Amino acid sequence: MGQALSAPVTTKHTSTWSNDSYIVAASCMQGWRVHMEDAHTCLLELPGDPKAAYFSVFDGHGGTRVAQHAGMYLHEKIVAQPEYVKNDIKEAVRRAFLLLDAEMQAEMTSYTVSQQVPAEKDSIVSPRSSSTTNTSQASRSLPPKADAASSRDDRAATTSTRFTNPGDELAGSTGIIVLLRDQMLYCGNAGDSRAVCSRRGVAEPLSTDHKPTLRREKERILAAGGWVDANRVNGNLALSRAFGDFVFKRNPRQNAENQIVSANPDVYARRLSAEEDEFLVLCCDGIWDVMTNQEVVSFIRLRLSYGVTPEKPLWSLQNSCSISFRSRSCCQMFGQRCLQRNECTGIFTEPTGDDCL
């Protein structure tokens, strides 16, 4: 579970953005953690494709680097994939997840083995900022079945070393992204952060939590040489897919998709409806462990009906998860454990015109 503070940090860092198509708010709260390990990215116009909007949440664990790195670069990887130009967005998202993870693992491996890759100054994305800082970085494509091991050698000389602390092998992050483009919604997910859409007030899940107890996840874990104990991967990790967590990605007989823990995302796509789709919510499990999909949608929808600005429902949502849930005696320990384990980061997106759908 990691180190915890004696009292939670309840200060909320909130940002809002808007254009002719969307109103967006994002808020994060550190909670009981010693450091804020979440990151998020909100781009109303995706660099390289101004017709697309992109939103993501990364729930880090074991350190900040993986979540920050994914927040800075994942959207760039998506747009850079050849499949993106061919309008195969689902495959572009899948390849980008695996490519980004492979490059991070290559940096870690090249440093550990040879320590010959020159270090460059860290590039950090603020958990409360949607901006990115461009740095020199390789942006090659992997084969359709991306394999971290096969990409290691040819990237070692060109990839900047950010993961030079041995502890980075234990750092990881979930990744949940939503990309809106040409009246289509694409959602990519690795881990247990979650995206939900309000369709006329009914919560529609856009992703499935990757837990090691799920049959397909457990089968992959066992086939790669791992095990599931106390609902955790090797008795340690509570999610079965993630960026980073390279200590679980060492089986040379398995490709990247079939390691004990994989960054291979589920990618969901559907057409948007101007008549039905009201808003999107992306949050880490600091919210979803406490409230159901429908509770979150109803919570936000009610407050929007009062005409409040979009960031205020997020503040109230975080307060509700950190305060009112504790009053339920049957779940008090679960609520405490959830808060000690996670920060809370959420993104709210509301369309402002039919042209965006």
XYZ file of C-alpha atoms in Angstrom:
357
model
C 0.000 0.000 0.000
C 2.977 2.303 0.432
C 3.689 5.051 2.913
C 0.841 7.187 4.207
C 0.603 10.569 5.869
C -0.749 11.040 9.376
C -3.513 13.207 7.893
C -4.790 13.435 4.316
C -3.929 16.308 2.008
C -7.357 17.477 0.851
C -6.240 20.461 -1.219
C -7.660 20.107 -4.715
C -5.793 21.234 -7.808
C -8.343 22.023 -10.477
C -8.173 23.271 -14.045
C -10.832 24.062 -16.629
C -10.712 24.373 -20.404
C -13.301 25.175 -23.046
C -13.725 25.797 -26.745
C -16.647 25.803 -29.159
C -17.085 22.052 -28.725
C -16.316 21.128 -25.119
C -16.215 22.323 -21.539
C -13.684 20.335 -19.518
C -12.713 20.303 -15.848
C -10.031 18.238 -14.129
C -9.306 17.957 -10.425
C -6.823 15.982 -8.348
C -6.366 15.489 -4.621
C -3.339 13.896 -2.957
C -5.179 12.252 -0.072
C -3.129 10.089 2.285
C -0.188 9.490 -0.030
C 3.214 10.998 0.743
C 3.491 12.195 -2.855
C 0.939 12.897 -5.552
C 1.456 10.079 -8.058
C -1.427 10.722 -10.471
C -1.213 12.620 -13.750
C -3.764 13.698 -16.314
C -3.843 15.270 -19.752
C -6.631 17.335 -21.336
C -6.234 18.419 -24.944
C -9.192 20.028 -26.683
C -7.229 19.846 -29.925
C -4.829 16.960 -30.309
C -1.424 18.102 -31.641
C -1.133 16.704 -35.126
C -4.900 16.325 -35.451
C -6.860 19.435 -34.421
C -10.128 17.639 -35.222
C -9.578 15.320 -32.263
C -9.875 15.893 -28.511
C -7.994 13.756 -25.993
C -8.436 13.158 -22.261
C -6.511 10.784 -20.003
C -5.938 9.829 -16.376
C -2.902 7.939 -15.078
C -3.041 6.551 -11.542
C 0.573 6.022 -10.516
C 1.932 3.707 -7.863
C 5.420 3.098 -6.529
C 6.594 6.482 -7.772
C 5.634 9.328 -10.064
C 7.754 8.772 -13.168
C 5.622 6.279 -15.081
C 2.378 8.233 -14.729
C 4.113 11.496 -15.596
C 5.846 9.998 -18.612
C 2.610 8.508 -19.928
C 0.838 11.807 -19.381
C 3.455 13.605 -21.451
C 3.882 11.248 -24.358
C 1.042 8.769 -24.885
C -1.038 11.078 -27.061
C 1.993 11.770 -29.236
C 2.528 8.044 -29.713
C -1.095 7.549 -30.735
C -1.007 10.223 -33.447
C 2.388 8.988 -34.684
C 1.166 5.465 -35.458
C 0.664 4.661 -39.179
C -2.735 3.212 -38.305
C -3.882 6.600 -37.062
C -3.444 8.123 -40.509
C -5.368 5.157 -41.942
C -8.204 5.903 -39.489
C -7.658 2.623 -37.637
C -7.733 4.466 -34.336
C -8.292 1.376 -32.197
C -5.100 -0.249 -33.439
C -3.200 3.035 -33.172
C -4.182 3.292 -29.511
C -3.216 -0.324 -28.827
C 0.176 0.013 -30.470
C 0.867 3.334 -28.748
C 0.236 1.857 -25.292
C 2.619 -1.021 -25.973
C 5.233 1.154 -27.666
C 5.375 3.663 -24.832
C 5.724 0.867 -22.287
C 8.421 -0.850 -24.359
C 10.442 2.347 -24.575
C 10.257 2.886 -20.832
C 11.370 -0.690 -20.251
C 14.187 -0.265 -22.767
C 15.442 2.758 -20.849
C 15.385 0.839 -17.595
C 17.062 -2.219 -19.116
C 19.757 -0.308 -20.994
C 20.739 1.558 -17.845
C 20.728 -1.524 -15.650
C 22.778 -3.645 -18.051
C 25.310 -1.205 -19.479
C 24.793 2.213 -17.879
C 26.051 3.618 -21.186
C 23.017 5.642 -22.218
C 23.683 9.329 -21.452
C 21.271 10.774 -18.935
C 19.220 13.808 -19.780
C 17.362 16.159 -17.534
C 14.061 14.781 -16.309
C 10.945 16.036 -18.026
C 8.009 16.305 -15.698
C 4.338 16.825 -16.358
C 2.515 18.391 -13.467
C -0.384 16.340 -12.103
C -2.448 19.479 -12.327
C -1.443 20.543 -15.822
C -2.575 19.427 -19.237
C 0.410 20.853 -21.056
C 3.281 18.759 -22.309
C 6.984 19.503 -22.669
C 8.628 18.229 -25.846
C 11.921 16.393 -25.418
C 14.122 14.332 -27.701
C 12.666 10.857 -27.826
C 12.522 7.935 -30.226
C 9.160 7.440 -31.864
C 9.435 4.214 -33.806
C 6.667 1.742 -34.497
C 6.688 -1.807 -33.187
C 5.333 -4.772 -35.136
C 1.602 -5.457 -34.657
C 2.463 -7.766 -31.738
C 4.627 -5.308 -29.861
C 7.334 -6.925 -27.771
C 9.389 -4.987 -25.257
C 12.278 -7.441 -25.467
C 12.593 -7.216 -29.255
C 12.710 -3.420 -29.186
C 15.269 -3.115 -26.442
C 18.553 -3.076 -28.320
C 17.686 -0.739 -31.186
C 16.172 1.841 -28.853
C 18.876 1.841 -26.201
C 21.044 4.336 -28.060
C 18.269 6.773 -28.945
C 15.967 6.813 -25.938
C 16.633 9.249 -23.142
C 17.254 7.738 -19.726
C 14.596 8.765 -17.252
C 14.227 5.464 -15.435
C 17.655 5.175 -13.825
C 16.589 4.473 -10.257
C 16.380 0.750 -9.493
C 13.149 1.519 -7.658
C 11.598 2.523 -10.982
C 11.190 -1.183 -11.764
C 8.472 -1.205 -9.113
C 6.793 1.970 -10.353
C 3.746 1.717 -12.557
C 0.561 3.410 -13.614
C -2.876 2.716 -14.946
C -3.877 4.412 -18.172
C -7.376 5.409 -19.255
C -7.783 7.575 -22.352
C -10.719 8.884 -24.340
C -10.230 10.248 -27.836
C -13.084 12.020 -29.634
C -12.778 12.318 -33.404
C -15.157 12.524 -36.370
C -18.267 11.776 -34.310
C -16.548 8.710 -32.836
C -15.544 7.917 -29.265
C -12.484 5.748 -28.600
C -11.560 4.571 -25.113
C -8.302 2.790 -24.314
C -7.719 1.262 -20.902
C -4.987 -0.617 -19.048
C -5.616 -0.984 -15.321
C -8.448 -0.074 -13.005
C -9.031 3.587 -13.718
C -12.342 3.986 -15.484
C -14.271 6.046 -18.031
C -18.055 6.419 -17.962
C -20.461 8.209 -20.293
C -23.803 9.654 -19.248
C -26.399 8.712 -21.875
C -29.594 10.558 -20.966
C -28.683 10.093 -17.329
C -27.810 6.400 -17.545
C -24.202 5.448 -16.815
C -22.505 3.606 -19.663
C -19.123 2.077 -18.751
C -16.550 2.618 -21.468
C -13.915 0.384 -19.892
C -13.501 -2.756 -17.805
C -11.313 -2.800 -14.694
C -8.347 -5.135 -15.127
C -8.252 -7.125 -11.915
C -6.163 -10.301 -11.455
C -9.262 -12.222 -10.372
C -10.870 -11.912 -13.825
C -10.662 -15.236 -15.652
C -8.798 -14.023 -18.732
C -6.398 -11.985 -16.600
C -5.682 -14.867 -14.242
C -5.082 -17.245 -17.146
C -2.483 -14.883 -18.617
C -0.814 -14.345 -15.239
C -0.503 -18.085 -14.607
C 0.722 -18.805 -18.151
C 3.488 -16.208 -17.709
C 4.683 -17.761 -14.455
C 2.863 -15.595 -11.945
C 0.149 -16.317 -9.438
C -2.809 -14.634 -7.795
C -2.919 -14.418 -4.008
C -5.278 -12.296 -1.903
C -6.730 -10.906 -5.158
C -3.324 -9.511 -6.122
C -0.714 -10.339 -8.736
C 1.971 -12.371 -6.944
C 0.306 -11.222 -3.731
C 1.410 -7.652 -4.435
C -0.271 -5.715 -7.255
C -4.032 -5.127 -7.197
C -4.337 -4.627 -10.961
C -3.296 -6.891 -13.813
C -2.507 -4.393 -16.590
C -0.402 -1.280 -16.276
C 2.370 0.822 -17.678
C 5.649 0.104 -15.923
C 5.779 -2.535 -13.163
C 8.687 -4.015 -15.100
C 9.459 -6.520 -12.374
C 6.411 -8.393 -13.708
C 7.543 -8.186 -17.358
C 10.641 -10.376 -17.404
C 9.460 -13.603 -19.033
C 11.564 -13.969 -22.236
C 9.181 -16.604 -23.593
C 6.210 -14.229 -23.623
C 5.591 -11.150 -25.734
C 4.490 -7.840 -24.240
C 0.798 -8.676 -24.398
C 1.248 -11.903 -22.424
C 3.528 -10.886 -19.565
C 2.342 -11.308 -15.973
C 1.373 -7.635 -16.065
C 0.733 -6.140 -19.500
C 0.223 -2.649 -20.880
C -1.918 -4.092 -23.683
C -5.119 -2.026 -23.563
C -8.707 -2.888 -24.210
C -9.935 -0.407 -26.813
C -13.625 0.363 -27.184
C -15.176 2.445 -29.954
C -18.648 3.642 -30.801
C -20.394 6.476 -32.609
C -21.364 9.508 -30.562
C -24.969 10.642 -30.344
C -25.819 14.329 -29.989
C -29.250 13.365 -28.656
C -28.107 10.884 -26.001
C -24.507 11.523 -24.930
C -24.367 14.164 -22.186
C -20.925 14.040 -20.589
C -17.896 11.860 -19.890
C -16.149 11.144 -16.597
C -12.644 9.679 -16.241
C -11.424 8.872 -12.729
C -8.928 6.720 -10.894
C -10.122 4.051 -8.486
C -10.011 6.510 -5.604
C -13.485 7.425 -6.862
C -14.728 4.118 -8.278
C -13.859 2.110 -5.160
C -16.312 4.302 -3.281
C -19.110 5.078 -5.745
C -20.773 3.124 -8.542
C -20.866 4.311 -12.133
C -24.491 5.344 -11.793
C -23.900 7.121 -8.490
C -21.152 9.227 -10.077
C -23.240 10.077 -13.148
C -26.299 10.963 -11.071
C -24.155 12.960 -8.639
C -22.684 15.113 -11.422
C -25.876 15.356 -13.466
C -27.892 16.653 -10.511
C -25.397 19.421 -9.824
C -25.152 20.400 -13.470
C -28.932 20.792 -13.506
C -28.462 23.595 -10.959
C -26.294 25.448 -13.478
C -23.009 25.124 -11.590
C -19.679 25.266 -13.402
C -18.222 21.827 -14.208
C -15.346 21.891 -11.742
C -17.679 22.150 -8.741
C -19.224 18.677 -9.149
C -15.689 17.254 -9.185
C -14.863 18.986 -5.899
C -18.065 17.674 -4.371
C -17.365 14.208 -5.750
C -13.940 14.107 -4.130
C -15.364 15.363 -0.838
C -18.101 12.759 -0.964
C -15.614 9.952 -1.517
C -13.317 11.135 1.268
C -15.899 12.077 3.904
C -19.446 10.783 3.611
C -18.486 7.239 2.692
C -16.683 6.829 6.007
C -19.957 7.286 7.853
C -21.213 3.956 6.505
C -20.074 1.663 9.281
C -20.232 -1.480 7.157
C -17.684 -0.059 4.738
C -15.644 2.191 6.984
C -12.442 0.169 6.812
C -12.789 -0.265 3.061
C -13.206 3.471 2.645
C -10.176 4.175 4.811
C -8.089 1.631 2.915
C -9.160 3.087 -0.409
C -8.161 6.585 0.619
C -4.818 5.511 2.002
C -4.041 3.633 -1.176
C -5.115 6.173 -3.755
C -5.176 9.771 -4.653
C -8.264 11.056 -6.444
C -8.070 12.428 -9.957
C -11.060 13.020 -12.195
C -11.829 14.580 -15.560
C -15.266 15.811 -16.610
C -16.070 16.562 -20.259
C -19.304 18.097 -21.527
C -20.103 18.862 -25.187
C -21.303 22.390 -25.880
C -22.590 21.988 -29.413
C -23.921 19.392 -31.811
C -21.017 19.958 -34.176
C -18.636 18.229 -31.764
C -20.686 15.051 -31.841
